[in-house]
Coordinates of C-alpha atoms in Angstrom, one line a residue:
Chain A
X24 CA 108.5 127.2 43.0
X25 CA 106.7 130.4 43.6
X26 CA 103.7 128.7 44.4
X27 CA 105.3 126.7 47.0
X28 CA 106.7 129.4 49.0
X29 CA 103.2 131.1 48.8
X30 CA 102.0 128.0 50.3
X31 CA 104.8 128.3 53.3
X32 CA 104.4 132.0 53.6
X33 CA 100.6 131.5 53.7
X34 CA 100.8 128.5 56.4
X35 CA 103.8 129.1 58.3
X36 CA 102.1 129.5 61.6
X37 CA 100.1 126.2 61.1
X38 CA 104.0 125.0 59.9
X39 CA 105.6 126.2 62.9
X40 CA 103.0 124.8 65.4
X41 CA 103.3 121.5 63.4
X42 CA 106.8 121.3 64.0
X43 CA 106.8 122.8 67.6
X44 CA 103.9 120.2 68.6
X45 CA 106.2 117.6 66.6
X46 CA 108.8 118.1 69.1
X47 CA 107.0 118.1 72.4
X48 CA 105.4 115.0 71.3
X49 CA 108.5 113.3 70.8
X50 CA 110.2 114.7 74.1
X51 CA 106.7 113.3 75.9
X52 CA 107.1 110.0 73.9
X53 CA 110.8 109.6 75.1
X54 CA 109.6 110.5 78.9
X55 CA 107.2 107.4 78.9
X56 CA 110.3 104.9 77.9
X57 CA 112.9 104.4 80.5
X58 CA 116.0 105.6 80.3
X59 CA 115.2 107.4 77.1
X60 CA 114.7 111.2 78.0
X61 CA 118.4 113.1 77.8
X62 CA 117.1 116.2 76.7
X63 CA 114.1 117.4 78.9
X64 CA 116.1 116.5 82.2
X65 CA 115.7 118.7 85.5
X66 CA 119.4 117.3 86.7
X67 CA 121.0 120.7 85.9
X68 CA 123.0 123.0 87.4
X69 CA 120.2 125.8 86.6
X70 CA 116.7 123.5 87.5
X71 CA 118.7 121.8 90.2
X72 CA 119.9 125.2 91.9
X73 CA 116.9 126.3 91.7
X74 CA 115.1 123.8 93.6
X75 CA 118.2 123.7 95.8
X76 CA 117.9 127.0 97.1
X77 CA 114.0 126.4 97.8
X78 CA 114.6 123.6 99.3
X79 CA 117.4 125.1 101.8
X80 CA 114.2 127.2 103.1
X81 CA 111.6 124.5 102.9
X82 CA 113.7 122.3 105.1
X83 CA 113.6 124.3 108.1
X84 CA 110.0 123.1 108.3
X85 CA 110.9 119.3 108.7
X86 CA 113.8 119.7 110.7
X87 CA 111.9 117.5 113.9
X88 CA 110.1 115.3 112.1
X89 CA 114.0 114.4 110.6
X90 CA 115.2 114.1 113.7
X91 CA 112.8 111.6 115.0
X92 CA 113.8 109.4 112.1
X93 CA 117.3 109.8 112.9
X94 CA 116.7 108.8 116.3
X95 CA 114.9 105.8 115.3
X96 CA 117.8 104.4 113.3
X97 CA 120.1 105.0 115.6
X98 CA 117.9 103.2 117.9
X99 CA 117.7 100.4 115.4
X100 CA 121.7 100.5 114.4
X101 CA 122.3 100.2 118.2
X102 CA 120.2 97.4 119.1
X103 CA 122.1 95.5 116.2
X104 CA 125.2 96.3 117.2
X105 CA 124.5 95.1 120.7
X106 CA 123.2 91.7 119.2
X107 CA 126.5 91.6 116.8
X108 CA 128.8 92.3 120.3
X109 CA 126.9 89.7 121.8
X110 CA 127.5 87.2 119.0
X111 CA 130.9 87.9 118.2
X112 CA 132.4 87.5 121.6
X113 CA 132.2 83.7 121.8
X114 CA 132.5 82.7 118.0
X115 CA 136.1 81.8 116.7
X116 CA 138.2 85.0 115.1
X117 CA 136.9 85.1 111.3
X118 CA 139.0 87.3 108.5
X119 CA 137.2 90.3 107.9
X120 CA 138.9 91.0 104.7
X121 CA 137.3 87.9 102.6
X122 CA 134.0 89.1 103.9
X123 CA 133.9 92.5 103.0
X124 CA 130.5 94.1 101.7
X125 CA 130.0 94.8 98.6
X126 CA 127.6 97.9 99.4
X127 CA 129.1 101.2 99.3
X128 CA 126.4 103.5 100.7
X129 CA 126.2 107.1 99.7
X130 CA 124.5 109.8 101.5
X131 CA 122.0 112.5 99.8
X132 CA 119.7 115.1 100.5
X133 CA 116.2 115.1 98.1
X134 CA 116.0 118.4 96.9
X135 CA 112.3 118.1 94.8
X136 CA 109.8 115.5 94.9
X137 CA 106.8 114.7 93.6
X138 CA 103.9 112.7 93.9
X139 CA 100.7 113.6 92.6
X140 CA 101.7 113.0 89.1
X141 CA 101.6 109.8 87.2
X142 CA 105.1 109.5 86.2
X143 CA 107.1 111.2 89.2
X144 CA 110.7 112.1 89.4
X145 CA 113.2 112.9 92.2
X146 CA 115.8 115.2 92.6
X147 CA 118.5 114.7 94.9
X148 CA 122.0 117.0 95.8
X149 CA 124.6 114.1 94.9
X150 CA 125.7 113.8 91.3
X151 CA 128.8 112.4 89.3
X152 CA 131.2 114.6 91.4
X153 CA 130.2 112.0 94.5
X154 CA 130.3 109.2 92.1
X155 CA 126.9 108.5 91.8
X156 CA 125.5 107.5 88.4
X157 CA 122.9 105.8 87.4
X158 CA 120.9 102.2 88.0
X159 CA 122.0 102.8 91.8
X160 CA 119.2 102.0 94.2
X161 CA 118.2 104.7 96.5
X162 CA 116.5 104.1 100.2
X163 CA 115.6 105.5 103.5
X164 CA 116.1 104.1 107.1
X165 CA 112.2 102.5 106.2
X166 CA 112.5 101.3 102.6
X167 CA 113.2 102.0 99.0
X168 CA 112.5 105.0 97.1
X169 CA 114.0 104.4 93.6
X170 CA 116.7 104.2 90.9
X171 CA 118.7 106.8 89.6
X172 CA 118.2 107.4 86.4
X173 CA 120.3 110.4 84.7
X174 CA 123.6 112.4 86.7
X175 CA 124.9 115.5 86.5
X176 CA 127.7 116.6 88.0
X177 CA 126.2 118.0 91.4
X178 CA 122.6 116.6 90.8
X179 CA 121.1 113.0 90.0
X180 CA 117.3 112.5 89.0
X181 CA 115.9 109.2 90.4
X182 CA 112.6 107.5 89.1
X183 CA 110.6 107.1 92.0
X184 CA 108.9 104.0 92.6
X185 CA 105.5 106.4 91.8
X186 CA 106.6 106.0 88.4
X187 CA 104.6 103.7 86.0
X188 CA 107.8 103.2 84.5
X189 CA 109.1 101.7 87.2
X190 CA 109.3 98.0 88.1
X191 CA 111.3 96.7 91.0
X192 CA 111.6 93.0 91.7
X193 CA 110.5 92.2 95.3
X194 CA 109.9 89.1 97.3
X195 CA 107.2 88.1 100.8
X196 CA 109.5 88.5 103.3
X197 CA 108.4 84.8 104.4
X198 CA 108.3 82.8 101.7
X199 CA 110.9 83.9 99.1
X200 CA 108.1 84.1 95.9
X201 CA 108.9 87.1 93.8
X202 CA 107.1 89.2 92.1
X203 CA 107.5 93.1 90.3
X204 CA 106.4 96.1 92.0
X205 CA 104.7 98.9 89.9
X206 CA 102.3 102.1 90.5
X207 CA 98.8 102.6 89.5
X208 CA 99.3 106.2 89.5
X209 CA 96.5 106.5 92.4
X210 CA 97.5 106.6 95.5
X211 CA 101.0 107.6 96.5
X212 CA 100.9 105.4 99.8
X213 CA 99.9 102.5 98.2
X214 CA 102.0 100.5 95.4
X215 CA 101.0 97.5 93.4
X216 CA 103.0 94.0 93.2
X217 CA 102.2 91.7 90.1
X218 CA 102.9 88.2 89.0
X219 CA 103.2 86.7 92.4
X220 CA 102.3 82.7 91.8
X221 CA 98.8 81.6 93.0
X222 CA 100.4 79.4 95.7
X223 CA 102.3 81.8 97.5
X224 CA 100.6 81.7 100.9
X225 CA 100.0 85.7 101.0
X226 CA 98.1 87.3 104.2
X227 CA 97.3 90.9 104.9
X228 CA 99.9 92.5 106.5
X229 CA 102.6 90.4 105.7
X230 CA 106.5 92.5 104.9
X231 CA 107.0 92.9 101.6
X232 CA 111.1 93.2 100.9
X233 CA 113.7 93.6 97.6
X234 CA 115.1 90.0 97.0
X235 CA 118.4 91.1 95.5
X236 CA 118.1 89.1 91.9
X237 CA 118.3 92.4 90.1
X238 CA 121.6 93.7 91.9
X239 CA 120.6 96.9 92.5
X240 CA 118.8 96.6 95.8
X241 CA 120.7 94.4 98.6
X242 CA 118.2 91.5 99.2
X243 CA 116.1 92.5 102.4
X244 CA 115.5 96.2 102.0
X245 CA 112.1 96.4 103.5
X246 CA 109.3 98.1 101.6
X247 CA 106.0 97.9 102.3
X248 CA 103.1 95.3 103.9
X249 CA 100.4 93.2 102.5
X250 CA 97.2 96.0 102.4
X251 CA 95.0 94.2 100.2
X252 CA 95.0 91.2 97.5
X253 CA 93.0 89.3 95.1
X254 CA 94.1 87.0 92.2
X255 CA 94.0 88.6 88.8
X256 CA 91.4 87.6 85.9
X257 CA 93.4 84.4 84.9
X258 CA 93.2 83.3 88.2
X259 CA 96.6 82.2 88.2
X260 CA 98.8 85.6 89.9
X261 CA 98.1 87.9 92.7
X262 CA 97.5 91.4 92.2
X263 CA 98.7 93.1 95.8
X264 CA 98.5 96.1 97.2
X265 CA 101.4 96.8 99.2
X266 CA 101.1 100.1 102.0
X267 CA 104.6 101.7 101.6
X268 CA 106.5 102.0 105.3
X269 CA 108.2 105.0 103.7
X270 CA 106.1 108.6 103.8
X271 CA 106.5 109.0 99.9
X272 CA 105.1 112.9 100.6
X273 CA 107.9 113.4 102.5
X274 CA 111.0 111.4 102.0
X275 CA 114.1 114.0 103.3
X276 CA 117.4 112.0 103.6
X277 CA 118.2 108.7 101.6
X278 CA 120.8 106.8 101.2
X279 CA 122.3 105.7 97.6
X280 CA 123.2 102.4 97.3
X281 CA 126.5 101.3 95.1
X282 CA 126.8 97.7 94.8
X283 CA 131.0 97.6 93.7
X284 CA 130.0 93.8 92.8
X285 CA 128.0 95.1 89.9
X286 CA 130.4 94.9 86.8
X287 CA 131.6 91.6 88.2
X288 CA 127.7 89.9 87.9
X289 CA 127.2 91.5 85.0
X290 CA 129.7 90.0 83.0
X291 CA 129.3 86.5 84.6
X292 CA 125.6 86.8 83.6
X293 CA 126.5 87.8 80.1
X294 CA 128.7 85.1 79.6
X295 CA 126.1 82.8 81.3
X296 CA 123.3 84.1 78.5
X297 CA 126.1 83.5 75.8
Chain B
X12 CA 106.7 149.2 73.4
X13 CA 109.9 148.6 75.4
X14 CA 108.0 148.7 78.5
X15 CA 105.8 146.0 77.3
X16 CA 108.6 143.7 76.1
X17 CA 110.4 144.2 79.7
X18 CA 107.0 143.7 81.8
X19 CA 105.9 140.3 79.1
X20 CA 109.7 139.5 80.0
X21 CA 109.6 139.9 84.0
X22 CA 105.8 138.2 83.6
X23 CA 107.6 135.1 82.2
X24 CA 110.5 134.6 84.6
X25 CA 108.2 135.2 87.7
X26 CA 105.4 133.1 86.7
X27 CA 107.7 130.0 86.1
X28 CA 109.7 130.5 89.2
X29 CA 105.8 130.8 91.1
X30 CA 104.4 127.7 88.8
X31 CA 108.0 125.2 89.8
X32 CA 108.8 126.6 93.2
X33 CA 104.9 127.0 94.8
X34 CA 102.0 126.0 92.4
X35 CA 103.5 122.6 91.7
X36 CA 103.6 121.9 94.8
X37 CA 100.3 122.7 96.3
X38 CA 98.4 118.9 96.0
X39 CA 95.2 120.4 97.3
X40 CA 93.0 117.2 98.2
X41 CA 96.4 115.2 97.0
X42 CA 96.3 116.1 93.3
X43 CA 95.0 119.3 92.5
X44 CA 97.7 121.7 91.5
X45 CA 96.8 125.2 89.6
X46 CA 98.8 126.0 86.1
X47 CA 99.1 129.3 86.4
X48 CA 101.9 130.4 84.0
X49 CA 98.9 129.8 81.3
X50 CA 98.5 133.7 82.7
X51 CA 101.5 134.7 80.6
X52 CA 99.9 133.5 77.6
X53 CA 96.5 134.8 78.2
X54 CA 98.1 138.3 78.3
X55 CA 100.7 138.4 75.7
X56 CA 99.6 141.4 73.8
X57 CA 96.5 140.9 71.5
X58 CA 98.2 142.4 68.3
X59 CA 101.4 140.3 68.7
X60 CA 102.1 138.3 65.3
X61 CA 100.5 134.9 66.0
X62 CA 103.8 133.1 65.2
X63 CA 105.5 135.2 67.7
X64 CA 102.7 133.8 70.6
X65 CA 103.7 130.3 69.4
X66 CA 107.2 130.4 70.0
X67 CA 107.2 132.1 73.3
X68 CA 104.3 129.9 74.9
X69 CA 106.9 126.8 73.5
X70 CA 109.5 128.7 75.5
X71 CA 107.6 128.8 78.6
X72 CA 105.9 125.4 78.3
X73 CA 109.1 123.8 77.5
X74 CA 111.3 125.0 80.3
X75 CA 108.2 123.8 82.8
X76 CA 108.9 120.8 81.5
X77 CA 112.5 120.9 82.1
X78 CA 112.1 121.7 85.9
X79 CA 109.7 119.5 86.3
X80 CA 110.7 116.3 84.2
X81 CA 107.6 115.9 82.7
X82 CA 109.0 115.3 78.9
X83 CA 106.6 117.6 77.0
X84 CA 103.2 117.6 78.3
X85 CA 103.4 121.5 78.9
X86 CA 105.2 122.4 76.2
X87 CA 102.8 120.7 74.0
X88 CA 99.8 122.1 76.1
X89 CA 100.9 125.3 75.7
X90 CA 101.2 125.2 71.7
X91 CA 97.9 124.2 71.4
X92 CA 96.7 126.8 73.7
X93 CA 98.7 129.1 71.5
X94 CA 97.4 127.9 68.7
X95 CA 93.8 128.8 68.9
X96 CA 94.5 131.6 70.8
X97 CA 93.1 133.6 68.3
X98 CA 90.2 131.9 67.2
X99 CA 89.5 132.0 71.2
X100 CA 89.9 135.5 70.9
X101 CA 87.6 136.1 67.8
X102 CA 85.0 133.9 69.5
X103 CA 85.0 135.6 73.3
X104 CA 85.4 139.4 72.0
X105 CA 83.8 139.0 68.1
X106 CA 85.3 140.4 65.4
X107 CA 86.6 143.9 66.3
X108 CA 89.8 142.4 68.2
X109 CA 90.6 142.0 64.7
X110 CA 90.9 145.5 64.1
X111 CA 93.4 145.7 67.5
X112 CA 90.6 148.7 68.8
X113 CA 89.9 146.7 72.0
X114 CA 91.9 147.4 75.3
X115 CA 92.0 143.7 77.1
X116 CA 91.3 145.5 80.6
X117 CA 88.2 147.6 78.6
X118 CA 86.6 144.3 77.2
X119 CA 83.6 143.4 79.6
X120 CA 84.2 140.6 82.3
X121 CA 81.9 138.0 80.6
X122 CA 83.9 138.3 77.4
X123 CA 87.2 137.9 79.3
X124 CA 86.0 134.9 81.5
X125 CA 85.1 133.4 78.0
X126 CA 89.0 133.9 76.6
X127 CA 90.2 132.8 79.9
X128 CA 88.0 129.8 80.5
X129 CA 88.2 128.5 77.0
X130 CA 92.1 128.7 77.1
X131 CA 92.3 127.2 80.3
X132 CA 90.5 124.4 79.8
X133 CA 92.6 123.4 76.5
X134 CA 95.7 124.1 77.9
X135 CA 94.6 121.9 81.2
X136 CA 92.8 118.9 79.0
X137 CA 95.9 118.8 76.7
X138 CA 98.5 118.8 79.6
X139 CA 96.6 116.0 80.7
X140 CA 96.0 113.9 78.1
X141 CA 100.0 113.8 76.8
X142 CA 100.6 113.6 81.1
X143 CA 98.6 110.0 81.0
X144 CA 99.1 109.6 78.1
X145 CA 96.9 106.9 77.7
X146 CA 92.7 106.8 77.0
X147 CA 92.2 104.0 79.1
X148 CA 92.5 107.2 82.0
X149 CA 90.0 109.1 80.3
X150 CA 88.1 109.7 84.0
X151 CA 91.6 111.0 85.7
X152 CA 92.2 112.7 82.6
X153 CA 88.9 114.7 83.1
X154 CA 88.8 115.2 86.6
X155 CA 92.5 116.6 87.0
X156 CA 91.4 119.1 84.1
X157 CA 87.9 120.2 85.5
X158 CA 89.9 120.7 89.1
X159 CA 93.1 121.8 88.3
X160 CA 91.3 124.2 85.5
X161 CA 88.7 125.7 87.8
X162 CA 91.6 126.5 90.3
X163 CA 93.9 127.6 87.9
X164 CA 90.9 130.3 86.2
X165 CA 90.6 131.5 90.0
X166 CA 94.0 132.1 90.6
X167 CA 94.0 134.1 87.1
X168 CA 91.1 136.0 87.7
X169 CA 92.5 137.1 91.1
X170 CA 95.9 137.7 89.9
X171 CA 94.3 140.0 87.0
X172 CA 92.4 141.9 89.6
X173 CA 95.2 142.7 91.8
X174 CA 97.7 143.0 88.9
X175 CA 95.7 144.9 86.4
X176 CA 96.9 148.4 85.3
X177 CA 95.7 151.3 86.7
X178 CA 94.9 154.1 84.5
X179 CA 94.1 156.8 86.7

């Protein structure tokens, strides 16, 4: 008995760094599987005010370049409507209420983001209070930006697409094949898309959208075009590089996306796999 | 003593609101960010118990973690940093730190650029390592630590020059 408390007198720094380095390992292991890390988690009220009151100074500095974006949906949002009016005025009266959209879009401000690492997180000023929790998608006016991942009650962290945990399913704009978008960790312009079928026509420069089979993203968000491709070493899938339309550097406003149909297709899937 | 405690106190708090709020986001050249909270570790005081540096460069490492969801990459960085702190120390000054006669501002600058770049640069390729994660990124894993490190021992040898104490 003596003996072994000699032993943990005698070693209790080695001991303690053991145990310390123990943890950290663990909290590191749980940050590279999705969904797993609870504990090390910047959506807080102290991280996330933090950050909040930085970025209520650093903003000032993107103000214009916000406003140009602004003014470019609107721009956008207009054109549609005056397509819609067109339309609509010699078409037969429909029932709105049968086709009401599913999407419920929620408006937030990023308040941290990062880039340069290879598994980057984003913070943004909506949390639980605004009814945003996670597996929402979350866009811009140009194209996706990620998934929520953890809420708290005034903040939400979102897994960027810059995240090599991160795998969205996509689609060519054109021709419907699908495929799964991930990060290489290089280049945070520049995103990958895998397991597209050797007989999907592909050509550089051609749009690159979500194809709504994984209910999060509405089908038709845009995200990126064609950059670069070649076909991987069985020969049989395309490895693409896609060139993001949105400025990952510099996201500002985004959107969160609530799809109220979700529960519904869950449980119809289930039942489906049952 | 007091005074120390409150100025390795205030030294903690400012250097992680300067490493989340500025340093972390620098991306010099797109990647290149300095660490320089390591600077609270390099300057805990050189008689403190060594269990006593453990724990507090777990602290520090673990709350950059928290603000910058990054699991525990500096957390674990920093432990090792702590770690072998003083075999560092015994290596870079020789054996009389072990007799607590040195003054770390007295030491000449050779010997503290030894201590500084040694625990930089296993703070930084640690960080880095548990960051990726992964040895297949051996080549990232080495150029992010021989950048970030040799910004990060500037910014420590500048902030030591401007912050040391004056005696006179």
């Amino acid at each position: 008995m003596q003996q072994i408390f000699n032993f943990l007198i005698r070693h209790k720094n080695t001991l303690l760094f053991l145990l310390l380095l123990f943890l950290s390992v663990l909290f590191t292991v749980q940050s590279h599987s999705y969904h797993k890390s609870k504990f090390i988690n910047s959506a807080n009220f102290l991280t996330g005010g933090v950050y909040n009151w930085v970025n209520d100074i650093d903003e000032y500095f993107n103000l214009k370049e916000y406003n140009n974006r602004l003014v470019e949906e609107n721009k956008y949002l207009r054109s549609r409507l005056g397509e819609l009016n067109a339309e609509s005025s010699d078409t037969i009266y429909q029932d709105t209420s049968s086709f009401d959209n599913p999407y419920k879009f929620i408006s937030a401000k990023v308040i941290r983001n990062q880039f340069s690492n290879i598994d980057n997180y984003i913070l943004i000023n909506k949390g639980k209070k605004d009814s945003v929790h996670n597996d929402l998608g979350v866009i811009t006016s140009r194209g996706i930006v990620g998934i929520v991942e953890e809420s708290s009650n005034n903040f939400s962290r979102v897994i960027s697409i810059l995240n090599t945990n991160s795998s969205i399913s996509v689609q060519l704009k054109n021709t419907n094949h699908f495929g799964s978008l991930v990060w290489n960790g290089k280049d945070p312009n520049i995103v990958q898309l895998e397991e597209v079928p050797r007989l999907a026509p592909v050509h550089k420069g051609d749009t690159i959208t979500t194809d709504g089979r994984s209910y999060i993203f509405p089908k038709g968000i845009p995200v990126g075009v064609v950059d670069d491709f070649e076909l991987d070493v069985n020969q049989s899938y395309y490895k693409i590089d896609v060139r993001l339309f949105n400025d990952m550097t510099n996201i500002g406003y985004v959107y969160i996306i609530d799809n109220q149909n979700l529960e519904e297709l869950k449980s119809l899937e289930k039942e489906e796999n049952e | 003593m007091n005074k120390l405690v409150l100025s390795n106190i205030t030294r903690f708090i400012l250097l992680i609101l300067l490493q989340v709020t500025i340093l972390s986001n620098i991306n010099f050249l797109g990647f290149i960010n300095p660490y320089l909270y390591v600077l609270f570790i390099l300057l805990l005081p050189l008689n403190l118990d060594h269990w006593k540096v453990i724990i507090y460069s777990f602290l520090i490492g673990i709350i950059i973690d928290v603000f910058q969801d990054s699991g525990g990459i500096n957390a674990a960085a920093s432990l090792v940093a702590a770690y072998l702190r003083p075999n560092v120390l015994k290596f870079a000054f020789g054996v009389s730190y072990e007799f607590q006669t040195i003054k770390f501002y007295q030491t000449p600058f050779a010997q503290r650029l030894t201590y500084i770049l040694l625990i930089v640069f296993i703070h930084h390729f640690v960080l880095f390592s548990f960051a990726y994660f992964n040895f297949t990124y051996i080549l990232e894993i080495l150029e992010n630590t021989l950048f970030s490190g040799i910004f990060t021992v500037l910014l420590v040898v500048i902030s030591m020059i401007l912050f040391r104490k004056r005696r006179r």
